[in-house]
Amino acid sequence: MSILEIILFTLGKVLVLLTLILLSVSYLVYFERRISAWIQNRLGPNRVGWQGVLQPFADIFKLLLKEDIVPDKANKKIHTLAPIIALFVAFSTYAVIPFGPTVTLFGYSVPLVVADINIGILYVLALSSIGVYAMTLAGWSSGSKYSLLGGIRSSAQMISYEVSMGFSVGGVLLLSQSLRPTEIVLAQSGWMWNAFIQPIGFITFLVASFAETNRLPFDLPEAEPELVGGFHTEYSSMKFAGFFLAEYANMIIASALIVTLYLGGWQLPLIDTFGLPSGIVITLQILGFVLKMGMLLFFFIWIRWTLPRFRYDQLMSLGWKVMFPLSLINLIWVAVLIMVFNI
Amino acid sequence: MAEKKRLKDLTFWDKIYIPAILNGLALTFKNLLGPKFTLKYPEEKFIPSGSYRGSPVLVVEKNGVERCVACGLCSRVCPALAIEVQAAETENEKERYPEKFEINMLRCIYCGFCEEVCPEEAILMSKEYELAFDNREDGIYGKDKLLKPVEELKDRIEFLRRYK
């Protein structure tokens, strides 16, 4: 493959992935509204198009047509920069998530991942830490008490939960002996999913990713009843939509990451035993990845409409006194597994 | 602040929260699949019971004569001053009838005092709740809009006779 071909293929993958993500983000908002309505015995948006399927577009047009208000006391440059950081971080993280095996297209072998880099997991962790800056800067630059409190809360929350998140990922890395996401997926072939081998790590990572994506029960930076919307109180129009989209994009990246790290990525167990042609197998594997992600996203929404929000001190004590020791225990458990069974 | 002692110590399973969370998830999932209570409004309409106080209407007997004798009590008792009555006389057995009977629906507060005070059971609160106008003049209902045949108001009459 020449450099030109590599660039063309990568651009193609980026375009396809970006379109799919933007679409799925807007439909995630739609499904969140429908599912929350169903849980509360309501119907939800069902007027725009068949069963309301065009609702996301109506929402986007509404947000675009709104007046963009920047408060007088805001630091205008940073106020504008914050949603851009949020969106940039949310979208660029997808680059390293493998959504299928290597396929042969037009005579070239193309790995179904935008960038197959050897420090993929590190890249994800680093970028998701930058995501905190979006919220903290948004809260700080708005010139409002509520926003500032939201920003401070978000930084404190992210720091506490990133620790247990990092340690839970450590367990996965010990087993796969690699930071490359494609290899982590391959290490979980058959039923060797990390969720079964290290359930404690799976749970701590799941809880930490709820905190990282600011979803209930950990949505303290937003906390509508006490902070009027937290860090995005002073945002309107498309800048608000930026944060909104970033939150949902983060949800998708979090579930994609959980699938990659703990649920075997695109691998479906026992698929080779049916003797299907390779084209169908690959399609099924990509569909399997999407299905696993969809189930996790449903779980995210389901949890949001089930559990109440944590109090700030409860959040901190849960993060440091429960999640952190649990992720350490998981690390020891994996080390013992490797020593005893030599996997 | 002194630490409050719990009435009952939490067990291990209470402390790890997970059974409680699963319980909650099961409850919300049950509701997710359960029946929905929303009415798709313009297509499906809410049908109120007899106790509902919608817009006030005037009762027309089966022979086509209105019950109202234009005594003006409803107009007198109306706290929002929404009712205006002008009496006139006919050659019929029941001499008095309202020549003009107007209720300003923009002022009406649906308290039902007019219905309560009426000696002839002539003004009743109907089940009508779709009251939208695009100008203030349309909000003033005259006799043409207020008169309703007695059959349509059976529920309300029954309710009033039982509970009033």
Short mmCIF file of C-alpha atoms in Angstrom, two decimals:
data_model
loop_
_atom_site.label_atom_id
_atom_site.label_comp_id
_atom_site.label_asym_id
_atom_site.label_seq_id
_atom_site.Cartn_x
_atom_site.Cartn_y
_atom_site.Cartn_z
CA MET A 1 0.00 0.00 0.00
CA SER A 2 1.36 3.38 -0.95
CA ILE A 3 1.04 6.44 1.29
CA LEU A 4 -1.71 7.86 -0.93
CA GLU A 5 -3.80 4.72 -0.66
CA ILE A 6 -3.40 4.63 3.10
CA ILE A 7 -4.51 8.26 3.35
CA LEU A 8 -7.50 7.61 1.07
CA PHE A 9 -8.63 4.56 3.04
CA THR A 10 -8.19 6.38 6.35
CA LEU A 11 -10.16 9.39 5.11
CA GLY A 12 -12.90 7.07 3.90
CA LYS A 13 -13.08 5.35 7.27
CA VAL A 14 -13.09 8.68 9.09
CA LEU A 15 -15.93 10.00 6.93
CA VAL A 16 -18.06 6.88 7.33
CA LEU A 17 -17.42 6.70 11.07
CA LEU A 18 -18.08 10.40 11.66
CA THR A 19 -21.38 10.31 9.78
CA LEU A 20 -22.46 7.19 11.65
CA ILE A 21 -21.50 8.70 14.99
CA LEU A 22 -23.28 11.99 14.37
CA LEU A 23 -26.38 10.07 13.32
CA SER A 24 -26.23 7.70 16.26
CA VAL A 25 -25.66 10.58 18.68
CA SER A 26 -28.80 12.36 17.50
CA TYR A 27 -30.77 9.12 17.60
CA LEU A 28 -29.42 8.36 21.06
CA VAL A 29 -31.04 11.59 22.22
CA TYR A 30 -34.28 10.44 20.61
CA PHE A 31 -34.08 7.01 22.27
CA GLU A 32 -33.22 8.57 25.61
CA ARG A 33 -36.40 10.64 25.39
CA ARG A 34 -38.54 7.71 24.27
CA ILE A 35 -37.18 5.28 26.87
CA SER A 36 -37.44 7.79 29.69
CA ALA A 37 -41.04 8.38 28.63
CA TRP A 38 -41.81 4.67 28.57
CA ILE A 39 -40.28 4.19 32.01
CA GLN A 40 -42.54 6.96 33.31
CA ASN A 41 -45.61 5.46 31.55
CA ARG A 42 -45.64 8.25 28.95
CA LEU A 43 -45.27 8.02 25.18
CA GLY A 44 -42.48 10.49 24.44
CA PRO A 45 -41.90 12.38 21.18
CA ASN A 46 -43.97 10.60 18.50
CA ARG A 47 -45.21 13.37 16.22
CA VAL A 48 -42.38 14.33 13.83
CA GLY A 49 -42.33 11.63 11.19
CA TRP A 50 -43.31 8.00 11.84
CA GLN A 51 -43.15 7.43 15.62
CA GLY A 52 -41.17 10.67 15.88
CA VAL A 53 -38.07 9.43 14.06
CA LEU A 54 -37.40 12.88 12.60
CA GLN A 55 -37.42 14.48 16.06
CA PRO A 56 -33.58 14.80 16.24
CA PHE A 57 -33.56 16.97 13.12
CA ALA A 58 -36.30 19.17 14.51
CA ASP A 59 -34.23 19.54 17.70
CA ILE A 60 -31.07 20.44 15.81
CA PHE A 61 -32.82 23.05 13.66
CA LYS A 62 -34.40 24.56 16.74
CA LEU A 63 -31.05 24.81 18.50
CA LEU A 64 -29.34 26.30 15.43
CA LEU A 65 -32.01 28.98 15.07
CA LYS A 66 -31.77 30.09 18.71
CA GLU A 67 -29.96 33.29 19.68
CA ASP A 68 -26.40 32.71 20.84
CA ILE A 69 -26.06 34.56 24.14
CA VAL A 70 -22.67 35.18 25.76
CA PRO A 71 -22.88 36.70 29.25
CA ASP A 72 -21.25 40.11 29.83
CA LYS A 73 -18.91 38.83 32.52
CA ALA A 74 -17.82 35.78 30.54
CA ASN A 75 -14.34 35.34 29.16
CA LYS A 76 -15.51 35.20 25.58
CA LYS A 77 -12.60 33.32 24.02
CA ILE A 78 -12.59 30.51 26.55
CA HIS A 79 -16.38 30.50 26.64
CA THR A 80 -16.34 29.70 22.91
CA LEU A 81 -13.41 27.32 23.15
CA ALA A 82 -14.93 25.04 25.80
CA PRO A 83 -17.66 23.38 23.69
CA ILE A 84 -15.16 22.97 20.86
CA ILE A 85 -12.81 21.07 23.18
CA ALA A 86 -15.70 18.94 24.38
CA LEU A 87 -16.73 17.99 20.84
CA PHE A 88 -13.16 17.49 19.62
CA VAL A 89 -12.33 15.14 22.47
CA ALA A 90 -15.57 13.23 22.14
CA PHE A 91 -15.13 12.58 18.43
CA SER A 92 -11.39 12.00 18.20
CA THR A 93 -11.51 9.18 20.73
CA TYR A 94 -13.33 6.95 18.25
CA ALA A 95 -10.20 6.73 16.12
CA VAL A 96 -8.73 3.77 18.03
CA ILE A 97 -11.85 1.67 18.64
CA PRO A 98 -11.83 -1.43 16.39
CA PHE A 99 -15.34 -2.17 15.14
CA GLY A 100 -14.51 -5.25 13.08
CA PRO A 101 -11.73 -7.60 12.00
CA THR A 102 -9.33 -6.93 9.14
CA VAL A 103 -11.22 -7.18 5.86
CA THR A 104 -10.12 -7.46 2.23
CA LEU A 105 -11.55 -4.60 0.17
CA PHE A 106 -10.66 -4.15 -3.55
CA GLY A 107 -7.63 -6.34 -3.08
CA TYR A 108 -6.29 -4.45 -0.06
CA SER A 109 -6.41 -5.73 3.50
CA VAL A 110 -8.05 -3.00 5.57
CA PRO A 111 -8.24 -3.15 9.37
CA LEU A 112 -11.67 -1.88 10.50
CA VAL A 113 -10.23 0.74 12.83
CA VAL A 114 -9.26 4.28 11.88
CA ALA A 115 -5.89 4.30 13.60
CA ASP A 116 -4.40 1.01 14.78
CA ILE A 117 -1.84 2.57 17.11
CA ASN A 118 0.13 0.59 19.66
CA ILE A 119 -0.78 2.89 22.57
CA GLY A 120 -4.52 3.02 21.79
CA ILE A 121 -5.76 2.66 25.35
CA LEU A 122 -3.33 5.28 26.61
CA TYR A 123 -4.59 7.60 23.85
CA VAL A 124 -8.19 7.10 24.98
CA LEU A 125 -7.36 7.72 28.64
CA ALA A 126 -5.32 10.83 27.77
CA LEU A 127 -8.04 12.33 25.58
CA SER A 128 -10.81 11.61 28.03
CA SER A 129 -8.80 13.48 30.66
CA ILE A 130 -8.67 16.50 28.33
CA GLY A 131 -12.47 16.30 28.25
CA VAL A 132 -12.50 17.52 31.86
CA TYR A 133 -10.94 20.79 30.73
CA ALA A 134 -13.97 21.46 28.53
CA MET A 135 -16.26 21.40 31.53
CA THR A 136 -13.94 23.12 33.95
CA LEU A 137 -13.15 25.91 31.49
CA ALA A 138 -16.83 26.25 30.58
CA GLY A 139 -17.71 26.58 34.25
CA TRP A 140 -14.90 29.01 34.96
CA SER A 141 -15.28 31.25 31.93
CA SER A 142 -19.04 31.72 32.22
CA GLY A 143 -18.72 34.21 35.07
CA SER A 144 -21.54 32.59 37.01
CA LYS A 145 -21.55 30.95 40.44
CA TYR A 146 -23.55 27.94 39.35
CA SER A 147 -21.30 27.27 36.39
CA LEU A 148 -18.18 27.62 38.52
CA LEU A 149 -19.51 25.15 41.08
CA GLY A 150 -20.37 22.72 38.29
CA GLY A 151 -16.90 23.05 36.81
CA ILE A 152 -15.20 22.47 40.16
CA ARG A 153 -17.36 19.44 40.84
CA SER A 154 -16.58 17.98 37.44
CA SER A 155 -12.83 18.27 37.92
CA ALA A 156 -12.98 16.72 41.41
CA GLN A 157 -15.22 13.91 40.17
CA MET A 158 -13.09 13.15 37.12
CA ILE A 159 -9.87 12.99 39.10
CA SER A 160 -11.34 10.62 41.68
CA TYR A 161 -12.89 8.27 39.17
CA GLU A 162 -10.06 8.27 36.66
CA VAL A 163 -7.91 6.54 39.30
CA SER A 164 -10.18 3.53 39.62
CA MET A 165 -10.77 3.56 35.87
CA GLY A 166 -7.05 3.41 35.19
CA PHE A 167 -6.51 0.58 37.68
CA SER A 168 -9.38 -1.44 36.22
CA VAL A 169 -7.88 -1.06 32.75
CA GLY A 170 -4.62 -2.29 34.28
CA GLY A 171 -6.20 -5.70 34.79
CA VAL A 172 -7.12 -5.92 31.13
CA LEU A 173 -3.66 -4.85 30.04
CA LEU A 174 -2.02 -7.49 32.26
CA LEU A 175 -4.01 -10.21 30.50
CA SER A 176 -3.61 -9.01 26.92
CA GLN A 177 0.00 -7.84 27.38
CA SER A 178 -0.66 -4.99 24.97
CA LEU A 179 -2.04 -1.45 24.80
CA ARG A 180 -3.22 -1.97 21.23
CA PRO A 181 -7.05 -2.20 21.16
CA THR A 182 -7.07 -4.71 18.28
CA GLU A 183 -4.85 -7.07 20.27
CA ILE A 184 -6.96 -6.63 23.40
CA VAL A 185 -9.96 -7.73 21.35
CA LEU A 186 -8.12 -10.71 19.90
CA ALA A 187 -7.00 -11.78 23.38
CA GLN A 188 -10.67 -12.25 24.30
CA SER A 189 -11.51 -14.85 21.64
CA GLY A 190 -14.20 -17.44 22.41
CA TRP A 191 -15.72 -16.99 25.85
CA MET A 192 -12.53 -15.49 27.31
CA TRP A 193 -14.27 -12.13 27.74
CA ASN A 194 -12.68 -9.96 30.40
CA ALA A 195 -16.10 -9.36 31.93
CA PHE A 196 -16.17 -13.05 32.96
CA ILE A 197 -12.52 -13.34 33.92
CA GLN A 198 -12.42 -10.19 36.05
CA PRO A 199 -16.01 -9.26 37.01
CA ILE A 200 -14.90 -6.84 39.73
CA GLY A 201 -12.82 -4.89 37.25
CA PHE A 202 -15.77 -4.84 34.85
CA ILE A 203 -18.06 -3.38 37.51
CA THR A 204 -15.55 -0.76 38.67
CA PHE A 205 -14.85 0.27 35.06
CA LEU A 206 -18.59 0.47 34.34
CA VAL A 207 -19.23 2.66 37.37
CA ALA A 208 -16.21 4.83 36.61
CA SER A 209 -17.35 5.31 33.03
CA PHE A 210 -20.74 6.47 34.32
CA ALA A 211 -18.85 9.08 36.32
CA GLU A 212 -16.58 9.97 33.39
CA THR A 213 -19.51 10.57 31.06
CA ASN A 214 -21.39 12.62 33.68
CA ARG A 215 -24.41 10.39 33.56
CA LEU A 216 -26.78 9.91 36.42
CA PRO A 217 -26.27 8.84 39.21
CA PHE A 218 -23.02 10.80 38.87
CA ASP A 219 -24.16 13.88 36.96
CA LEU A 220 -23.09 16.29 39.70
CA PRO A 221 -21.50 18.85 37.33
CA GLU A 222 -24.95 19.37 35.82
CA ALA A 223 -27.19 18.70 38.85
CA GLU A 224 -30.25 20.57 37.61
CA PRO A 225 -32.06 20.98 40.95
CA GLU A 226 -29.17 22.63 42.77
CA LEU A 227 -26.94 24.11 40.03
CA VAL A 228 -29.54 25.04 37.36
CA GLY A 229 -27.59 23.02 34.80
CA GLY A 230 -24.08 23.44 36.21
CA PHE A 231 -21.29 24.15 33.78
CA HIS A 232 -23.62 24.80 30.83
CA THR A 233 -25.98 27.19 32.62
CA GLU A 234 -24.72 30.16 30.58
CA TYR A 235 -24.65 28.40 27.22
CA SER A 236 -27.26 28.71 24.53
CA SER A 237 -27.85 27.85 20.89
CA MET A 238 -25.25 25.72 19.11
CA LYS A 239 -22.69 26.01 21.92
CA PHE A 240 -25.14 24.31 24.25
CA ALA A 241 -25.86 21.78 21.54
CA GLY A 242 -22.10 21.14 21.40
CA PHE A 243 -22.04 20.12 25.05
CA PHE A 244 -25.22 18.14 24.61
CA LEU A 245 -23.84 16.22 21.63
CA ALA A 246 -20.52 15.71 23.41
CA GLU A 247 -22.29 14.13 26.38
CA TYR A 248 -24.01 11.61 24.14
CA ALA A 249 -20.91 11.06 22.02
CA ASN A 250 -19.07 10.33 25.27
CA MET A 251 -21.73 7.80 26.16
CA ILE A 252 -21.18 6.04 22.86
CA ILE A 253 -17.39 6.09 23.26
CA ALA A 254 -17.71 4.78 26.81
CA SER A 255 -19.86 1.86 25.71
CA ALA A 256 -17.59 1.15 22.73
CA LEU A 257 -14.63 1.12 25.12
CA ILE A 258 -16.39 -1.21 27.55
CA VAL A 259 -17.24 -3.56 24.68
CA THR A 260 -13.63 -3.49 23.46
CA LEU A 261 -12.04 -3.96 26.86
CA TYR A 262 -14.47 -6.31 28.60
CA LEU A 263 -17.05 -7.79 26.23
CA GLY A 264 -14.84 -9.21 23.50
CA GLY A 265 -15.07 -6.30 21.06
CA TRP A 266 -16.41 -7.44 17.69
CA GLN A 267 -15.79 -11.10 18.47
CA LEU A 268 -18.74 -13.44 18.60
CA PRO A 269 -18.10 -16.76 20.35
CA LEU A 270 -18.68 -19.98 18.36
CA ILE A 271 -19.18 -18.11 15.08
CA ASP A 272 -16.47 -20.14 13.30
CA THR A 273 -18.21 -23.45 14.02
CA PHE A 274 -21.15 -22.76 11.66
CA GLY A 275 -18.96 -22.70 8.54
CA LEU A 276 -20.43 -19.48 7.11
CA PRO A 277 -18.68 -17.62 4.26
CA SER A 278 -16.23 -15.01 5.52
CA GLY A 279 -18.24 -12.04 4.21
CA ILE A 280 -21.26 -13.01 6.31
CA VAL A 281 -19.08 -13.75 9.33
CA ILE A 282 -17.51 -10.27 9.18
CA THR A 283 -20.91 -8.60 8.76
CA LEU A 284 -22.24 -10.57 11.74
CA GLN A 285 -19.20 -9.59 13.78
CA ILE A 286 -19.68 -5.87 13.03
CA LEU A 287 -23.39 -6.22 13.83
CA GLY A 288 -22.46 -8.01 17.04
CA PHE A 289 -20.25 -5.07 18.04
CA VAL A 290 -23.07 -2.64 17.32
CA LEU A 291 -25.54 -4.82 19.24
CA LYS A 292 -23.30 -5.05 22.30
CA MET A 293 -22.86 -1.27 22.20
CA GLY A 294 -26.59 -0.76 21.84
CA MET A 295 -27.32 -2.92 24.86
CA LEU A 296 -24.80 -0.98 26.94
CA LEU A 297 -26.28 2.33 25.77
CA PHE A 298 -29.72 1.08 26.77
CA PHE A 299 -28.24 0.18 30.16
CA PHE A 300 -26.84 3.72 30.49
CA ILE A 301 -30.27 5.22 29.80
CA TRP A 302 -32.04 2.64 31.97
CA ILE A 303 -29.79 3.42 34.94
CA ARG A 304 -30.34 7.14 34.48
CA TRP A 305 -34.09 6.83 34.89
CA THR A 306 -33.80 4.40 37.81
CA LEU A 307 -31.29 5.80 40.28
CA PRO A 308 -31.29 9.16 42.07
CA ARG A 309 -28.24 11.43 42.07
CA PHE A 310 -25.48 10.92 44.65
CA ARG A 311 -24.68 13.61 47.17
CA TYR A 312 -21.26 15.20 46.65
CA ASP A 313 -19.63 13.63 49.73
CA GLN A 314 -21.20 10.24 48.95
CA LEU A 315 -19.71 10.46 45.47
CA MET A 316 -16.26 11.15 46.84
CA SER A 317 -16.37 8.45 49.50
CA LEU A 318 -17.67 5.93 46.96
CA GLY A 319 -14.87 6.84 44.57
CA TRP A 320 -12.00 6.71 47.02
CA LYS A 321 -13.17 4.23 49.69
CA VAL A 322 -14.97 1.67 47.55
CA MET A 323 -14.09 1.91 43.87
CA PHE A 324 -10.36 2.45 44.34
CA PRO A 325 -9.77 -0.53 46.70
CA LEU A 326 -12.02 -2.71 44.51
CA SER A 327 -9.98 -1.94 41.41
CA LEU A 328 -6.79 -2.76 43.35
CA ILE A 329 -8.31 -6.08 44.45
CA ASN A 330 -9.14 -6.77 40.81
CA LEU A 331 -5.56 -6.08 39.81
CA ILE A 332 -4.30 -8.57 42.41
CA TRP A 333 -6.92 -11.12 41.29
CA VAL A 334 -5.72 -10.89 37.68
CA ALA A 335 -2.08 -11.18 38.77
CA VAL A 336 -2.91 -14.32 40.80
CA LEU A 337 -4.82 -15.77 37.83
CA ILE A 338 -1.84 -15.25 35.58
CA MET A 339 0.52 -16.80 38.12
CA VAL A 340 -1.63 -19.83 38.91
CA PHE A 341 -3.18 -20.69 35.54
CA ASN A 342 -0.51 -19.16 33.37
CA ILE A 343 -3.02 -17.69 30.89
CA MET B 1 -23.56 17.09 65.49
CA ALA B 2 -24.08 13.83 67.26
CA GLU B 3 -24.22 10.86 64.99
CA LYS B 4 -27.69 9.48 64.62
CA LYS B 5 -28.09 5.83 65.40
CA ARG B 6 -30.03 3.73 62.92
CA LEU B 7 -33.04 1.80 64.14
CA LYS B 8 -31.72 -1.29 62.42
CA ASP B 9 -28.19 -2.09 61.39
CA LEU B 10 -27.75 -2.59 57.67
CA THR B 11 -26.81 -6.08 56.58
CA PHE B 12 -23.95 -6.81 54.22
CA TRP B 13 -26.33 -7.02 51.27
CA ASP B 14 -27.84 -3.65 52.14
CA LYS B 15 -24.40 -2.10 52.32
CA ILE B 16 -23.21 -3.14 48.87
CA TYR B 17 -26.36 -1.62 47.31
CA ILE B 18 -26.34 -4.00 44.37
CA PRO B 19 -29.53 -5.97 45.27
CA ALA B 20 -31.37 -2.68 45.82
CA ILE B 21 -30.13 -1.34 42.48
CA LEU B 22 -31.24 -4.52 40.70
CA ASN B 23 -34.63 -4.20 42.38
CA GLY B 24 -34.97 -0.67 41.11
CA LEU B 25 -33.91 -1.68 37.61
CA ALA B 26 -36.52 -4.44 37.59
CA LEU B 27 -39.19 -1.95 38.62
CA THR B 28 -38.33 0.55 35.90
CA PHE B 29 -38.13 -2.23 33.30
CA LYS B 30 -41.60 -3.41 34.30
CA ASN B 31 -42.89 0.12 33.76
CA LEU B 32 -41.06 0.36 30.46
CA LEU B 33 -43.18 -2.45 29.06
CA GLY B 34 -46.34 -1.58 30.95
CA PRO B 35 -49.38 0.36 29.71
CA LYS B 36 -49.00 4.05 28.89
CA PHE B 37 -51.37 6.66 30.25
CA THR B 38 -50.79 9.45 27.75
CA LEU B 39 -53.75 10.30 25.51
CA LYS B 40 -52.79 11.24 21.94
CA TYR B 41 -54.83 14.39 22.39
CA PRO B 42 -56.32 15.66 19.16
CA GLU B 43 -57.11 12.07 18.11
CA GLU B 44 -58.01 10.66 21.52
CA LYS B 45 -60.00 12.88 23.82
CA PHE B 46 -60.39 12.90 27.55
CA ILE B 47 -63.98 12.12 28.54
CA PRO B 48 -64.63 13.60 31.98
CA SER B 49 -67.03 12.18 34.56
CA GLY B 50 -70.17 13.90 35.81
CA SER B 51 -68.25 15.68 38.55
CA TYR B 52 -66.23 17.66 36.01
CA ARG B 53 -66.77 21.43 35.92
CA GLY B 54 -66.30 22.49 32.31
CA SER B 55 -67.82 25.55 30.69
CA PRO B 56 -71.31 26.54 31.96
CA VAL B 57 -74.25 25.91 29.61
CA LEU B 58 -78.02 26.57 29.60
CA VAL B 59 -80.42 23.63 29.59
CA VAL B 60 -83.09 23.30 26.90
CA GLU B 61 -86.08 21.08 27.76
CA LYS B 62 -87.25 18.34 25.44
CA ASN B 63 -90.02 20.59 24.08
CA GLY B 64 -87.45 23.16 22.95
CA VAL B 65 -88.03 25.73 25.74
CA GLU B 66 -85.10 26.81 27.86
CA ARG B 67 -85.39 26.27 31.62
CA CYS B 68 -83.96 29.64 32.54
CA VAL B 69 -86.43 32.15 34.00
CA ALA B 70 -83.94 35.04 33.91
CA CYS B 71 -84.02 35.61 37.68
CA GLY B 72 -80.44 36.92 37.49
CA LEU B 73 -79.17 35.01 40.57
CA CYS B 74 -76.29 33.51 38.59
CA SER B 75 -75.25 36.92 37.39
CA ARG B 76 -75.44 38.20 40.99
CA VAL B 77 -73.40 35.38 42.52
CA CYS B 78 -70.73 35.23 39.81
CA PRO B 79 -67.44 36.24 41.49
CA ALA B 80 -65.81 37.05 38.17
CA LEU B 81 -68.76 39.12 36.87
CA ALA B 82 -68.84 36.99 33.74
CA ILE B 83 -72.62 36.58 33.31
CA GLU B 84 -75.02 39.14 31.87
CA VAL B 85 -78.80 38.41 31.79
CA GLN B 86 -81.67 40.50 30.39
CA ALA B 87 -85.20 39.26 31.05
CA ALA B 88 -88.22 39.43 28.77
CA GLU B 89 -91.79 38.03 28.85
CA THR B 90 -93.77 35.72 26.61
CA GLU B 91 -97.40 34.52 26.31
CA ASN B 92 -96.36 30.99 27.36
CA GLU B 93 -97.28 29.37 30.67
CA LYS B 94 -93.73 30.10 31.85
CA GLU B 95 -93.66 33.79 31.30
CA ARG B 96 -90.10 34.94 31.85
CA TYR B 97 -87.20 34.01 29.65
CA PRO B 98 -83.75 35.52 29.08
CA GLU B 99 -83.76 37.80 26.07
CA LYS B 100 -80.01 38.05 26.26
CA PHE B 101 -77.77 35.64 28.17
CA GLU B 102 -74.04 36.12 27.79
CA ILE B 103 -71.17 34.41 29.58
CA ASN B 104 -67.72 35.82 29.04
CA MET B 105 -65.56 32.68 28.92
CA LEU B 106 -62.44 34.77 29.31
CA ARG B 107 -63.65 35.86 32.75
CA CYS B 108 -65.32 32.64 33.87
CA ILE B 109 -63.34 30.81 36.57
CA TYR B 110 -65.43 27.60 36.41
CA CYS B 111 -66.29 27.81 40.13
CA GLY B 112 -69.81 26.48 39.56
CA PHE B 113 -71.52 29.02 41.86
CA CYS B 114 -74.05 29.86 39.10
CA GLU B 115 -75.04 26.21 38.91
CA GLU B 116 -75.28 25.96 42.69
CA VAL B 117 -77.45 29.03 43.09
CA CYS B 118 -79.80 28.33 40.16
CA PRO B 119 -83.35 27.50 41.44
CA GLU B 120 -84.45 25.96 38.13
CA GLU B 121 -81.44 23.70 37.46
CA ALA B 122 -81.14 25.71 34.28
CA ILE B 123 -77.42 26.50 34.20
CA LEU B 124 -75.08 23.53 34.46
CA MET B 125 -71.36 22.90 34.22
CA SER B 126 -70.81 20.83 31.06
CA LYS B 127 -67.96 18.53 30.07
CA GLU B 128 -66.73 21.00 27.46
CA TYR B 129 -63.07 21.92 28.00
CA GLU B 130 -61.84 22.90 24.56
CA LEU B 131 -62.20 26.67 24.85
CA ALA B 132 -59.82 28.39 22.48
CA PHE B 133 -60.53 31.67 20.68
CA ASP B 134 -58.43 33.82 18.41
CA ASN B 135 -60.00 37.10 19.50
CA ARG B 136 -61.69 38.45 22.60
CA GLU B 137 -65.13 38.83 21.00
CA ASP B 138 -65.32 35.09 20.35
CA GLY B 139 -64.81 34.53 24.07
CA ILE B 140 -68.24 35.97 24.84
CA TYR B 141 -70.72 33.14 24.45
CA GLY B 142 -74.30 34.17 23.65
CA LYS B 143 -77.43 32.04 23.75
CA ASP B 144 -76.60 30.49 20.40
CA LYS B 145 -73.57 28.77 21.89
CA LEU B 146 -74.85 28.22 25.42
CA LEU B 147 -78.12 26.34 24.84
CA LYS B 148 -77.69 22.56 25.15
CA PRO B 149 -80.42 19.89 25.04
CA VAL B 150 -81.07 18.18 28.36
CA GLU B 151 -80.07 14.70 27.07
CA GLU B 152 -76.45 15.80 26.68
CA LEU B 153 -76.25 16.83 30.33
CA LYS B 154 -77.69 13.72 31.99
CA ASP B 155 -74.45 12.80 33.77
CA ARG B 156 -74.17 16.17 35.45
CA ILE B 157 -77.83 16.27 36.52
CA GLU B 158 -77.51 12.79 37.98
CA PHE B 159 -74.32 13.79 39.82
CA LEU B 160 -75.92 16.92 41.24
CA ARG B 161 -79.06 15.12 42.42
CA ARG B 162 -76.96 12.53 44.21
CA TYR B 163 -74.34 14.73 45.87
CA LYS B 164 -75.61 18.31 46.02
#
